Short mmCIF file of C-alpha atoms in Angstrom, two decimals:
data_model
loop_
_atom_site.label_atom_id
_atom_site.label_comp_id
_atom_site.label_asym_id
_atom_site.label_seq_id
_atom_site.Cartn_x
_atom_site.Cartn_y
_atom_site.Cartn_z
CA MET A 616 256.60 75.76 43.23
CA PRO A 617 255.37 73.44 40.46
CA ARG A 618 251.66 72.98 40.00
CA THR A 619 250.37 69.42 39.98
CA ALA A 620 246.73 68.42 39.85
CA GLY A 621 245.73 66.61 43.03
CA ASN A 622 248.97 67.70 44.66
CA PRO A 623 248.76 67.11 48.43
CA VAL A 624 251.34 69.83 49.03
CA ARG A 625 249.70 73.21 49.31
CA ARG A 626 251.04 76.55 48.13
CA VAL A 627 252.76 79.16 50.19
CA ALA A 628 250.38 81.47 52.03
CA LEU A 629 251.25 85.11 52.53
CA VAL A 630 250.33 86.17 56.02
CA GLY A 631 251.51 88.66 58.61
CA LEU A 632 252.25 92.36 58.44
CA GLU A 633 255.14 94.56 59.43
CA GLU A 634 253.28 97.82 58.92
CA CYS A 635 249.71 98.51 59.92
CA PRO A 636 247.36 100.47 57.65
CA SER A 637 244.77 102.82 59.06
CA MET A 638 241.24 101.65 59.81
CA GLU A 639 237.94 103.09 58.70
CA VAL A 640 234.42 102.02 59.66
CA VAL A 641 231.76 102.28 56.96
CA VAL A 642 228.04 101.90 57.72
CA LEU A 643 226.05 100.24 54.95
CA PRO A 644 222.36 99.40 54.48
CA GLU A 645 220.94 95.88 54.83
CA ARG A 646 221.87 95.79 58.51
CA PHE A 647 225.50 94.84 58.28
CA ARG A 648 228.65 96.84 58.74
CA ILE A 649 232.08 96.57 57.22
CA SER A 650 235.19 97.47 59.17
CA ALA A 651 237.60 98.34 56.40
CA ILE A 652 241.35 98.32 56.71
CA ARG A 653 242.35 100.71 54.00
CA ASP A 654 245.26 102.35 52.28
CA ALA A 655 248.23 100.41 53.55
CA ALA A 656 251.54 102.20 53.23
CA PRO A 657 253.14 101.92 49.76
CA THR A 658 256.11 100.16 51.33
CA LEU A 659 253.94 97.51 53.00
CA ARG A 660 255.95 94.30 53.28
CA ARG A 661 254.67 90.77 53.67
CA ARG A 662 256.35 88.04 55.60
CA HIS A 663 256.31 84.59 54.08
CA LEU A 664 255.42 82.10 56.80
CA ALA A 665 255.73 79.28 54.30
CA VAL A 666 252.36 77.61 54.54
CA VAL A 667 252.38 74.75 52.09
CA ALA A 668 249.64 72.12 51.74
CA GLY A 669 247.85 74.49 53.97
CA ALA A 670 250.83 74.09 56.32
CA ALA A 671 252.98 76.61 58.13
CA ALA A 672 256.69 75.94 58.22
CA LEU A 673 256.60 78.25 61.20
CA ALA A 674 253.91 76.05 62.69
CA ALA A 675 252.68 76.56 66.21
CA PRO A 676 254.73 74.67 68.81
CA ARG A 677 253.79 71.40 70.37
CA GLN A 678 253.61 70.05 73.87
CA ILE A 679 252.53 66.48 74.39
CA SER A 680 254.11 65.08 77.50
CA THR A 681 251.72 62.35 78.58
CA ALA A 682 252.18 58.68 77.84
CA ARG A 683 248.81 58.74 76.10
CA ALA A 684 250.22 60.83 73.27
CA THR A 685 253.77 59.55 73.04
CA SER A 686 253.68 55.80 73.64
CA ALA A 687 255.03 53.96 70.59
CA ALA A 688 253.92 50.47 71.57
CA ALA A 689 251.19 49.93 74.13
CA PRO A 690 247.51 50.65 73.53
CA SER A 691 245.57 52.75 76.01
CA SER A 692 241.90 53.22 76.78
CA PHE A 693 240.07 55.86 74.75
CA ASP A 694 236.73 57.60 75.01
CA ALA A 695 235.21 60.91 73.88
CA GLN A 696 236.60 62.79 76.90
CA ILE A 697 240.25 61.79 76.49
CA VAL A 698 241.26 64.57 74.07
CA PRO A 699 239.31 67.39 75.82
CA THR A 700 240.84 66.31 79.14
CA LEU A 701 244.32 66.30 77.62
CA ALA A 702 243.79 69.70 75.98
CA ARG A 703 242.50 71.23 79.22
CA GLU A 704 245.45 69.77 81.13
CA LEU A 705 248.02 71.08 78.65
CA SER A 706 246.48 74.57 78.72
CA THR A 707 247.56 74.91 82.35
CA ARG A 708 251.20 74.20 81.55
CA PRO A 709 253.86 76.41 79.91
CA HIS A 710 254.01 76.04 76.17
CA ARG A 711 257.08 74.35 74.68
CA PRO A 712 257.98 74.93 71.02
CA ARG A 713 257.86 72.05 68.59
CA ARG A 714 261.26 71.16 67.20
CA GLY A 715 261.95 68.87 64.29
CA ASN A 716 264.88 66.46 64.64
CA LEU A 717 265.08 64.89 61.21
CA PRO A 718 268.08 63.35 59.45
CA ARG A 719 269.63 65.83 57.05
CA VAL A 720 268.44 63.93 53.98
CA LEU A 721 264.82 64.55 55.06
CA ASP A 722 265.36 67.95 56.61
CA THR A 723 266.79 69.36 53.38
CA LEU A 724 264.30 67.82 50.95
CA ASP A 725 263.05 70.19 48.25
CA TYR A 726 259.56 70.13 46.78
CA ASP A 727 260.31 67.52 44.10
CA GLY A 728 262.17 65.34 46.58
CA TYR A 729 259.23 65.34 48.96
CA ARG A 730 256.83 64.56 46.13
CA GLY A 731 259.02 61.53 45.42
CA ILE A 732 258.06 59.92 48.74
CA ARG A 733 254.77 58.05 48.41
CA PHE A 734 252.86 55.77 50.72
CA ARG A 735 252.21 52.26 49.44
CA ALA A 736 248.44 52.01 49.03
CA GLU A 737 248.48 48.28 49.83
CA ARG A 738 249.89 49.12 53.29
CA ALA A 739 247.12 51.56 54.15
CA LEU A 740 245.40 51.18 57.49
CA TRP A 741 242.39 48.83 56.99
CA ALA A 742 243.46 47.86 53.46
CA GLY A 743 241.81 44.52 52.67
CA ALA A 744 239.51 44.76 55.70
CA GLY A 745 236.39 45.30 53.61
CA LEU A 746 235.80 48.80 54.99
CA ASP A 747 234.87 51.87 52.95
CA PHE A 748 237.71 53.98 54.41
CA GLN A 749 241.49 53.63 54.51
CA VAL A 750 244.24 55.79 56.05
CA GLN A 751 247.63 56.65 54.54
CA PRO A 752 250.12 58.64 56.67
CA HIS A 753 252.12 61.54 55.22
CA HIS A 754 255.92 61.30 55.52
CA LEU A 755 258.01 63.87 57.36
CA GLY A 756 260.37 66.11 55.38
CA PHE A 757 260.55 69.28 53.27
CA LEU A 758 258.45 71.88 55.14
CA PHE A 759 256.86 69.26 57.37
CA LYS A 760 259.48 68.74 60.05
CA GLU A 761 257.45 68.42 63.25
CA ARG A 762 256.17 65.00 64.31
CA VAL A 763 252.41 64.41 64.45
CA ASP A 764 251.29 61.38 66.47
CA LEU A 765 248.67 59.08 64.92
CA PHE A 766 246.50 56.53 66.75
CA GLU A 767 243.97 53.96 65.60
CA VAL A 768 240.94 53.71 67.89
CA ALA A 769 239.05 50.41 68.02
CA ASP A 770 237.02 48.72 70.75
CA GLY A 771 237.72 51.52 73.23
CA GLN A 772 241.49 51.24 72.79
CA ALA A 773 243.93 53.68 71.12
CA MET A 774 246.86 51.97 69.41
CA PRO A 775 249.80 54.13 68.27
CA ILE A 776 250.53 53.91 64.54
CA SER A 777 254.27 53.42 64.22
CA TYR A 778 256.48 54.60 61.37
CA ASP A 779 257.83 51.93 59.01
CA ALA A 780 260.00 53.03 56.08
CA SER A 781 258.97 49.92 54.11
CA HIS A 782 255.46 51.39 53.85
CA PHE A 783 256.77 54.13 51.53
CA THR A 784 258.47 54.29 48.16
CA PHE A 785 261.40 56.70 47.68
CA ASP A 786 262.10 57.87 44.12
CA ASN A 787 265.51 59.28 45.05
CA GLY A 788 266.94 56.19 46.66
CA PRO A 789 266.42 54.22 49.86
CA PRO A 790 265.54 56.05 53.08
CA PRO A 791 268.20 56.78 55.70
CA ALA A 792 269.04 53.75 57.80
CA ASP A 793 267.87 53.36 61.40
CA LEU A 794 265.30 56.12 61.34
CA GLY A 795 263.40 54.52 64.18
CA ASP A 796 259.82 55.62 64.88
CA ILE A 797 260.10 59.19 63.62
CA GLY A 798 256.34 59.54 63.35
CA PHE A 799 254.45 61.29 60.58
CA ALA A 800 253.57 64.73 59.23
CA GLY A 801 249.83 64.01 58.93
CA PHE A 802 247.59 61.65 57.01
CA ARG A 803 245.03 61.26 54.22
CA ILE A 804 241.79 59.32 54.22
CA THR A 805 240.74 57.47 51.06
CA HIS A 806 237.27 56.25 50.06
CA PRO A 807 235.48 55.01 46.89
CA LEU A 808 234.29 58.56 46.27
CA ASN A 809 233.97 58.65 42.48
CA ARG A 810 233.59 54.97 41.60
CA PRO A 811 233.08 51.83 43.68
CA ASP A 812 236.24 50.01 42.59
CA HIS A 813 238.80 52.66 43.51
CA PHE A 814 239.82 54.38 46.74
CA ASP A 815 240.07 58.11 45.94
CA GLU A 816 241.57 60.67 48.25
CA LEU A 817 238.77 62.08 50.40
CA CYS A 818 240.59 64.47 52.74
CA SER A 819 244.07 65.32 53.97
CA PHE A 820 245.36 66.75 57.26
CA LEU A 821 248.86 68.10 56.70
CA GLY A 822 250.71 70.94 58.41
CA ALA A 823 249.70 73.25 61.27
CA SER A 824 245.88 72.96 61.63
CA TYR A 825 245.19 72.89 57.86
CA PHE A 826 243.11 70.27 56.10
CA ARG A 827 241.30 69.85 52.79
CA ALA A 828 238.50 67.65 51.49
CA LEU A 829 236.74 66.73 48.26
CA GLY A 830 233.22 66.06 47.17
CA ARG A 831 232.46 63.79 44.22
CA GLY A 832 234.13 65.07 41.05
CA HIS A 833 236.12 67.78 42.85
CA ALA A 834 239.82 68.63 42.60
CA TYR A 835 241.73 70.00 45.58
CA GLY A 836 241.45 73.76 46.04
CA LEU A 837 240.98 75.82 49.16
CA SER A 838 241.88 74.66 52.67
CA ALA A 839 240.18 74.82 56.05
CA ARG A 840 241.91 75.32 59.39
CA GLY A 841 241.14 74.31 62.93
CA LEU A 842 241.59 77.87 64.18
CA SER A 843 243.25 81.13 63.16
CA ILE A 844 244.76 83.74 65.47
CA ARG A 845 245.42 87.38 64.49
CA THR A 846 245.28 86.88 60.72
CA GLY A 847 246.39 90.11 59.00
CA HIS A 848 247.28 91.68 62.35
CA PRO A 849 250.40 93.87 62.72
CA GLN A 850 251.38 91.79 65.74
CA GLY A 851 251.80 88.84 63.41
CA GLU A 852 249.76 85.67 62.97
CA GLU A 853 249.98 82.72 65.34
CA PHE A 854 249.50 79.28 63.81
CA PRO A 855 247.91 76.64 66.04
CA ALA A 856 248.82 73.10 65.03
CA PHE A 857 247.21 69.70 65.26
CA THR A 858 249.81 67.65 67.11
CA ALA A 859 248.02 64.30 67.50
CA PHE A 860 245.12 62.48 65.83
CA TRP A 861 242.97 59.57 66.99
CA ILE A 862 241.24 57.90 64.02
CA GLU A 863 238.29 55.68 64.83
CA ARG A 864 238.05 52.41 62.94
CA PRO A 865 234.64 52.55 61.17
CA ALA A 866 232.21 49.68 61.40
CA PRO A 867 231.60 47.62 58.24
CA GLY A 868 229.20 49.53 56.00
CA ALA A 869 229.68 52.81 57.89
CA ARG A 870 229.11 55.87 55.71
CA SER A 871 231.21 58.23 57.83
CA ILE A 872 234.48 58.22 59.76
CA VAL A 873 235.39 60.00 63.00
CA VAL A 874 238.72 61.70 63.71
CA HIS A 875 239.75 63.34 67.01
CA ALA A 876 242.54 65.92 67.07
CA LEU A 877 244.60 67.77 69.67
CA LEU A 878 245.32 71.43 68.82
CA GLU A 879 248.18 73.38 70.42
CA SER A 880 249.67 76.85 70.18
CA GLN A 881 251.42 79.38 72.34
CA SER A 882 248.10 80.98 73.38
CA LEU A 883 245.68 78.05 73.62
CA THR A 884 244.92 74.37 73.22
CA GLY A 885 241.93 72.64 71.68
CA ALA A 886 240.13 69.34 71.32
CA TYR A 887 238.44 68.64 67.96
CA ARG A 888 236.14 65.92 66.73
CA PHE A 889 235.49 65.54 62.99
CA ALA A 890 232.67 63.29 61.72
CA ILE A 891 233.40 63.05 57.98
CA ALA A 892 230.64 61.92 55.60
CA PRO A 893 231.69 61.66 51.91
CA GLY A 894 229.35 62.30 49.02
CA ALA A 895 228.56 64.64 46.15
CA SER A 896 229.16 67.26 48.85
CA THR A 897 231.41 65.95 51.59
CA VAL A 898 230.25 67.13 55.03
CA MET A 899 232.36 67.38 58.17
CA GLU A 900 230.55 67.84 61.47
CA VAL A 901 233.02 69.58 63.78
CA GLN A 902 232.91 69.82 67.58
CA ALA A 903 235.66 71.89 69.15
CA GLU A 904 236.52 72.87 72.71
CA ILE A 905 239.11 75.64 73.07
CA PHE A 906 241.14 76.32 76.25
CA ALA A 907 242.97 79.64 76.57
CA ARG A 908 246.40 79.77 78.21
CA VAL A 909 246.39 83.56 77.98
CA ALA A 910 243.91 86.20 76.88
CA VAL A 911 243.26 85.77 73.14
CA ASP A 912 241.66 88.39 70.87
CA GLY A 913 241.13 88.17 67.14
CA PHE A 914 240.80 84.40 66.86
CA GLY A 915 238.92 82.97 63.88
CA ILE A 916 236.48 80.06 64.01
CA ALA A 917 236.18 77.77 60.97
CA PRO A 918 238.69 79.67 58.83
CA GLY A 919 239.01 78.97 55.13
CA THR A 920 242.17 79.81 53.17
CA SER A 921 242.10 80.24 49.41
CA MET A 922 243.72 81.87 46.37
CA PHE A 923 242.43 84.59 44.05
CA LEU A 924 244.74 85.95 41.35
CA PHE A 925 242.41 87.40 38.69
CA ASN A 926 239.17 86.96 36.78
CA PRO A 927 237.52 88.88 33.92
CA GLY A 928 236.15 91.48 36.32
CA HIS A 929 239.44 91.96 38.16
CA ARG A 930 242.31 91.41 35.75
CA GLY A 931 244.51 94.46 36.13
CA THR A 932 247.67 94.24 34.03
CA VAL A 933 247.93 90.43 34.12
CA SER A 934 249.17 88.88 30.87
CA ASP A 935 247.87 85.32 30.84
CA PHE A 936 246.11 83.14 28.24
CA ARG A 937 243.60 82.02 30.86
CA PRO A 938 240.41 84.06 31.48
CA ALA A 939 240.63 83.51 35.26
CA VAL A 940 242.84 81.95 37.92
CA HIS A 941 241.39 81.36 41.39
CA ASP A 942 240.31 78.68 43.86
CA SER A 943 237.41 80.87 45.05
CA ASP A 944 235.76 83.90 43.48
CA GLY A 945 233.60 85.24 46.30
CA LEU A 946 232.60 85.30 49.94
CA LEU A 947 228.99 84.23 50.55
CA MET A 948 227.21 84.95 53.83
CA ARG A 949 223.74 84.29 55.22
CA THR A 950 223.19 86.57 58.20
CA GLY A 951 221.23 85.96 61.36
CA ARG A 952 218.44 88.11 59.85
CA ASP A 953 218.44 85.95 56.72
CA VAL A 954 220.11 88.52 54.44
CA GLN A 955 222.22 86.80 51.79
CA ILE A 956 225.41 88.70 50.94
CA TRP A 957 227.81 88.10 48.05
CA ARG A 958 231.23 89.77 48.02
CA PRO A 959 233.37 89.15 44.91
CA LEU A 960 237.01 88.57 45.85
CA SER A 961 239.85 90.77 44.67
CA ASN A 962 243.61 90.73 44.44
CA PRO A 963 244.10 94.19 45.96
CA ARG A 964 247.04 96.53 45.52
CA ARG A 965 247.20 96.86 49.30
CA LEU A 966 246.14 94.46 52.00
CA GLN A 967 242.54 94.90 53.06
CA VAL A 968 240.43 93.37 55.82
CA SER A 969 236.62 93.49 55.82
CA GLY A 970 234.44 92.59 58.80
CA PHE A 971 230.79 91.73 58.02
CA GLN A 972 229.27 92.26 61.45
CA ASP A 973 226.38 90.08 62.54
CA SER A 974 224.85 88.13 65.39
CA ALA A 975 224.14 84.40 65.20
CA PRO A 976 225.06 83.98 61.49
CA ARG A 977 223.38 81.16 59.59
CA GLY A 978 226.40 80.44 57.42
CA PHE A 979 229.30 81.78 55.39
CA GLY A 980 232.03 80.53 53.11
CA LEU A 981 234.39 81.00 50.21
CA MET A 982 232.73 79.87 46.97
CA GLN A 983 233.82 78.97 43.45
CA ARG A 984 230.82 80.10 41.34
CA ALA A 985 232.51 79.97 37.94
CA ARG A 986 232.37 76.21 37.29
CA ASP A 987 232.84 75.75 33.52
CA PHE A 988 236.14 74.78 31.93
CA ALA A 989 235.74 77.75 29.57
CA ASP A 990 235.94 80.06 32.60
CA TYR A 991 239.61 79.08 33.08
CA GLN A 992 240.93 77.13 30.07
CA ASP A 993 243.40 75.37 32.38
CA LEU A 994 243.88 71.66 31.60
CA GLU A 995 246.26 71.10 34.52
CA ALA A 996 244.86 73.01 37.48
CA SER A 997 241.15 72.18 36.87
CA TYR A 998 239.99 75.31 38.64
CA HIS A 999 236.44 74.65 37.48
CA ARG A 1000 236.34 71.51 39.66
CA ARG A 1001 237.52 73.11 42.90
CA PRO A 1002 235.02 73.04 45.76
CA GLY A 1003 233.60 75.87 47.77
CA LEU A 1004 233.59 75.66 51.57
CA TRP A 1005 230.34 76.49 53.34
CA VAL A 1006 230.37 76.86 57.14
CA GLU A 1007 227.06 76.09 58.89
CA PRO A 1008 226.95 76.94 62.63
CA MET A 1009 225.18 74.31 64.74
CA ASP A 1010 224.80 76.67 67.70
CA GLU A 1011 224.11 80.38 68.06
CA TRP A 1012 227.52 82.03 67.84
CA GLY A 1013 226.43 85.39 69.24
CA PRO A 1014 227.83 88.74 68.05
CA GLY A 1015 230.95 89.01 65.91
CA GLU A 1016 231.90 89.31 62.27
CA VAL A 1017 232.77 87.28 59.23
CA GLN A 1018 236.26 88.61 58.60
CA LEU A 1019 237.64 88.59 55.06
CA VAL A 1020 241.37 89.15 54.54
CA GLU A 1021 242.59 89.86 50.99
CA ILE A 1022 246.36 90.04 50.47
CA PRO A 1023 248.10 91.24 47.30
CA THR A 1024 249.81 88.45 45.40
CA PRO A 1025 251.66 88.30 42.05
CA SER A 1026 251.28 84.55 41.58
CA GLU A 1027 248.82 81.70 41.84
CA ILE A 1028 251.21 79.73 44.09
CA HIS A 1029 250.24 82.02 46.98
CA ASP A 1030 247.18 81.59 49.17
CA ASN A 1031 246.08 85.19 49.72
CA ILE A 1032 242.46 84.92 50.92
CA VAL A 1033 241.26 84.09 54.44
CA ALA A 1034 237.69 84.10 55.77
CA ALA A 1035 236.64 83.20 59.34
CA TRP A 1036 234.09 84.02 62.03
CA VAL A 1037 235.69 86.29 64.63
CA PRO A 1038 233.66 86.54 67.87
CA ARG A 1039 233.25 90.01 69.33
CA GLU A 1040 234.39 88.74 72.73
CA GLY A 1041 237.83 87.18 72.88
CA LEU A 1042 238.94 84.50 75.31
CA LYS A 1043 240.08 85.28 78.84
CA ALA A 1044 243.06 83.43 80.29
CA GLY A 1045 241.83 80.10 81.63
CA GLU A 1046 238.51 80.35 79.75
CA ALA A 1047 237.08 77.45 77.76
CA ARG A 1048 234.73 77.79 74.80
CA ARG A 1049 232.82 75.18 72.85
CA VAL A 1050 231.72 75.55 69.24
CA ARG A 1051 229.96 73.26 66.76
CA TYR A 1052 229.59 73.62 63.01
CA ARG A 1053 229.41 71.74 59.75
CA LEU A 1054 231.82 72.17 56.86
CA HIS A 1055 230.27 71.51 53.44
CA TRP A 1056 232.77 70.96 50.58
CA VAL A 1057 230.43 71.84 47.75
CA SER A 1058 229.81 72.94 44.20
CA GLU A 1059 226.68 74.75 45.40
CA PRO A 1060 226.07 75.75 49.05
CA PRO A 1061 223.04 74.30 50.89
CA LEU A 1062 220.92 77.45 50.84
CA PRO A 1063 217.18 77.91 50.29
CA GLY A 1064 216.30 78.79 46.69
CA GLY A 1065 214.35 81.75 45.45
CA LEU A 1066 216.90 84.56 45.42
CA LEU A 1067 218.71 85.50 42.23
CA ARG A 1068 222.47 85.22 42.60
CA PHE A 1069 225.05 87.52 41.03
CA ALA A 1070 226.97 85.24 38.71
CA ALA A 1071 229.30 87.82 37.14
CA THR A 1072 230.76 91.20 38.08
CA ARG A 1073 232.38 93.40 35.44
CA SER A 1074 233.57 96.97 35.52
CA GLY A 1075 235.03 99.58 33.20
CA ALA A 1076 234.92 103.26 32.37
CA GLY A 1077 231.56 104.94 32.93
CA ASN A 1078 230.01 108.16 31.70
CA GLY A 1079 231.85 111.24 32.82
CA SER A 1080 235.34 111.90 34.08
CA GLY A 1081 236.40 109.49 36.82
CA ALA A 1082 233.19 107.46 36.68
CA LEU A 1083 233.34 103.67 36.92
CA ARG A 1084 230.63 101.47 35.40
CA PHE A 1085 229.62 98.20 37.05
CA VAL A 1086 227.73 95.51 35.13
CA LEU A 1087 226.27 92.65 37.19
CA ASP A 1088 224.61 89.58 35.68
CA THR A 1089 222.34 87.32 37.72
CA THR A 1090 221.61 83.64 37.47
CA PRO A 1091 218.62 82.65 35.27
CA LEU A 1092 215.11 83.55 36.40
CA GLN A 1093 213.04 80.73 37.83
CA GLY A 1094 209.63 81.24 36.28
CA ARG A 1095 208.08 84.33 34.78
CA MET A 1096 208.65 87.85 36.12
CA ASP A 1097 205.96 90.27 34.88
CA THR A 1098 207.58 93.39 36.34
CA LEU A 1099 211.27 94.09 36.50
CA PRO A 1100 212.57 94.61 40.04
CA GLN A 1101 214.01 97.93 41.17
CA ALA A 1102 217.72 98.40 41.83
CA GLN A 1103 218.68 99.62 45.29
CA VAL A 1104 222.29 100.76 44.99
CA SER A 1105 224.30 102.71 47.58
CA ALA A 1106 227.88 103.85 48.07
CA SER A 1107 229.71 105.02 51.20
CA ALA A 1108 231.57 107.65 49.15
CA GLY A 1109 230.90 109.14 45.73
CA ARG A 1110 227.57 109.02 43.93
CA ILE A 1111 225.56 106.31 42.16
CA ALA A 1112 224.23 107.29 38.72
CA ASN A 1113 222.32 105.67 35.83
CA PRO A 1114 221.11 102.44 37.48
CA VAL A 1115 219.46 100.21 34.86
CA VAL A 1116 217.86 96.77 35.22
CA GLN A 1117 217.11 94.81 32.05
CA PRO A 1118 216.57 91.19 30.97
CA ASN A 1119 219.59 89.36 29.65
CA PRO A 1120 218.23 87.06 26.91
CA GLU A 1121 221.62 85.37 26.51
CA THR A 1122 221.67 84.07 30.09
CA GLY A 1123 217.98 84.04 30.99
CA GLY A 1124 218.73 86.28 33.97
CA LEU A 1125 218.81 89.99 34.65
CA ARG A 1126 221.55 92.57 34.12
CA LEU A 1127 222.08 95.47 36.51
CA SER A 1128 224.37 98.30 35.44
CA PHE A 1129 225.22 101.57 37.20
CA ASP A 1130 227.95 104.18 37.41
CA LEU A 1131 229.96 105.07 40.48
CA GLU A 1132 231.06 108.70 40.31
CA THR A 1133 233.98 108.61 42.70
CA ASP A 1134 234.29 112.38 43.32
CA ARG A 1135 238.01 112.00 44.05
CA SER A 1136 237.30 109.47 46.78
CA ARG A 1137 240.00 106.97 47.61
CA LEU A 1138 237.66 104.24 48.85
CA SER A 1139 233.97 103.45 48.54
CA GLU A 1140 231.93 100.51 49.78
CA VAL A 1141 229.22 99.78 47.22
CA ALA A 1142 226.12 97.64 47.81
CA ALA A 1143 223.33 96.60 45.42
CA VAL A 1144 220.19 94.50 45.65
CA LEU A 1145 217.24 93.89 43.31
CA ALA A 1146 213.88 94.21 45.04
CA SER A 1147 210.15 94.15 44.31
CA GLU A 1148 207.37 95.56 46.45
CA ALA A 1149 207.33 92.25 48.35
CA GLY A 1150 211.02 92.44 49.24
CA PRO A 1151 214.43 91.38 47.85
CA VAL A 1152 214.47 89.16 44.79
CA SER A 1153 218.28 88.90 44.76
CA GLU A 1154 221.10 88.51 47.22
CA THR A 1155 222.95 91.66 48.29
CA TRP A 1156 226.06 92.32 46.23
CA THR A 1157 228.88 94.25 47.91
CA PHE A 1158 232.16 95.56 46.55
CA ARG A 1159 235.05 97.68 47.75
CA TRP A 1160 236.34 100.18 45.21
CA THR A 1161 239.74 101.72 45.91
CA GLY A 1162 241.32 104.57 43.99
#
C-alpha cells in the first residue's frame, strides 16, 4: 500500500493467531508483574484481518433496527440517554452481521481508486456557519463496505445526514447513477488547528471502532479504538464497530465538539460519548457504557494500535537508509503506586504479549519519544511529527493489566503494536459496565516532572561469551546532581554484570550500561532504575530479551 502523508486510510494490521505459544509468568521488582507469552512455534502464522485506516475489513457486524438509527428523512428527539438506551436494547437481541451492498464499481475499488474520491470542503456540515468545527463524511468503498449512519444533533433533535454524490469529487469518472442514500463509511472533523484561516483535519473515525486525532503540528500516526476483544488470542480477535454517530452542532465560539457513537459486535454493544477539545495536545474525554450479550473475557479498554519496524537499538538485519521507522517507540505507564515504567517497543521474531499488572492505574500509552527529523530522515512519512497517545483514567479501574501485544512484521505498512487496559474480571452475560477516561494526543504526556526518562536504548556484544551489553541514555539533568545515583538492575534469568552510571556530557544526562550474561537462557525480563538514598531519580526501564 502506498504511503502518503496525512493519508486518511490506515495500514493493514496483523492480528489473530492460528497457533498458541506457551505462557510464562515472571515476577519482577517495583511491584508489577509481566505475564509473558513466549517462544511461539517457528511455523506461527498470522491472519490478515485487513485493518486499514485503523479499520477492519472483517469488521464486527451491525444491528440497528430502530427508526432512530435508520430514518433517512425525519428528525427525532435526542438526549444523552438515547444512545445508552439503544445499546442496552440491542444487547438483548440476537446479533446480525453487517453486510455491505455496494455497486460493483465501489465494491471493487482499489487503494488508489478510493483515494480518488474526495469530499468537497465547501459542502462540509456547518461550512460558512461561522463555527470553529466542520464535518466531512467519508465515502463508502474499497475496504469500507458497511454503512455507518450519521446524524446532526441540534436543539434536542437528531437529523439524519443523507448521502449526496454531488458532495464528492471522483477522479476516475462520475459516480454510479441512482446510488440513493447509501450512507457513509465514517467522517472527519476539521478545525483551524494550525492557523486561524484554514480548517485542518482534527480527527477521523473510519472503520470498525478505530479513530485518530492530531494535536497542533502533528501528522497522523497511531490509532485508538473504542474497544478490543481477544487481541493476540488463539481464538481470534473480535472487532467491535461503531455503526452510528450523533454529532452535536457546537455553539458559536465553542472550543470543543461532542460526538456520540453506538458500538456493536457479536459479544456486546456500547454507547460512547466523545468530548473533543483541540489544541497543542488534543484531548478527548470519553464516557463509555458497555453491555454484554454473552460472557466476555480479555476485552481491552482504551486500546491504541501502532507500528514499530526498527530503530537504532532494534534494527536486526534491516537494510534501510533511515535510522528508524515507527509510529511509537515505547509503552509508558504510571501505576497506581506512582511507579513510572518505560518499555521500549520491539519488532519480535515471534509474537509476544506482556501484561503489566496493576490496580487503579494512573495512566498508560504508546509514545513517540524520538521527535527530531534526524531520528528518521523521512521527508514523506514525517515520523518525527507523529503523536503519542496517553490514556488517563477518570475513575478507579480496579485490578487488571496494561497488555502490550507485539507482532512480527516485515514492513511499515503493518500495524503490529497494540496496548490496552484489560480488567482482571471480564463481563458476565447481561452485565453492564461504565468507564471514563481521557485520551491525550501528545508530543509529551501530561506527567509530573522530576524523574529522568530513558531517551535511548542500545545493545550489542558484552564482555564474555554470550553476554549482551545494554547502554541506556537519560534525558538531561534538571539542576545539579552532586552524587551519581546507584543503578538497580535485575533480570528474571541470567546474571547482571558490570553496571556503570556516568555523566553523558554530550546530552547533559546520565548513561547507564550493564551486561546481561544470558547463561543459555531463552528469555529474560530485565528491569533497571536509577535511585538515590531518597528514592528513584528515574523511571523504571524494562526490556524483554529473547534468545
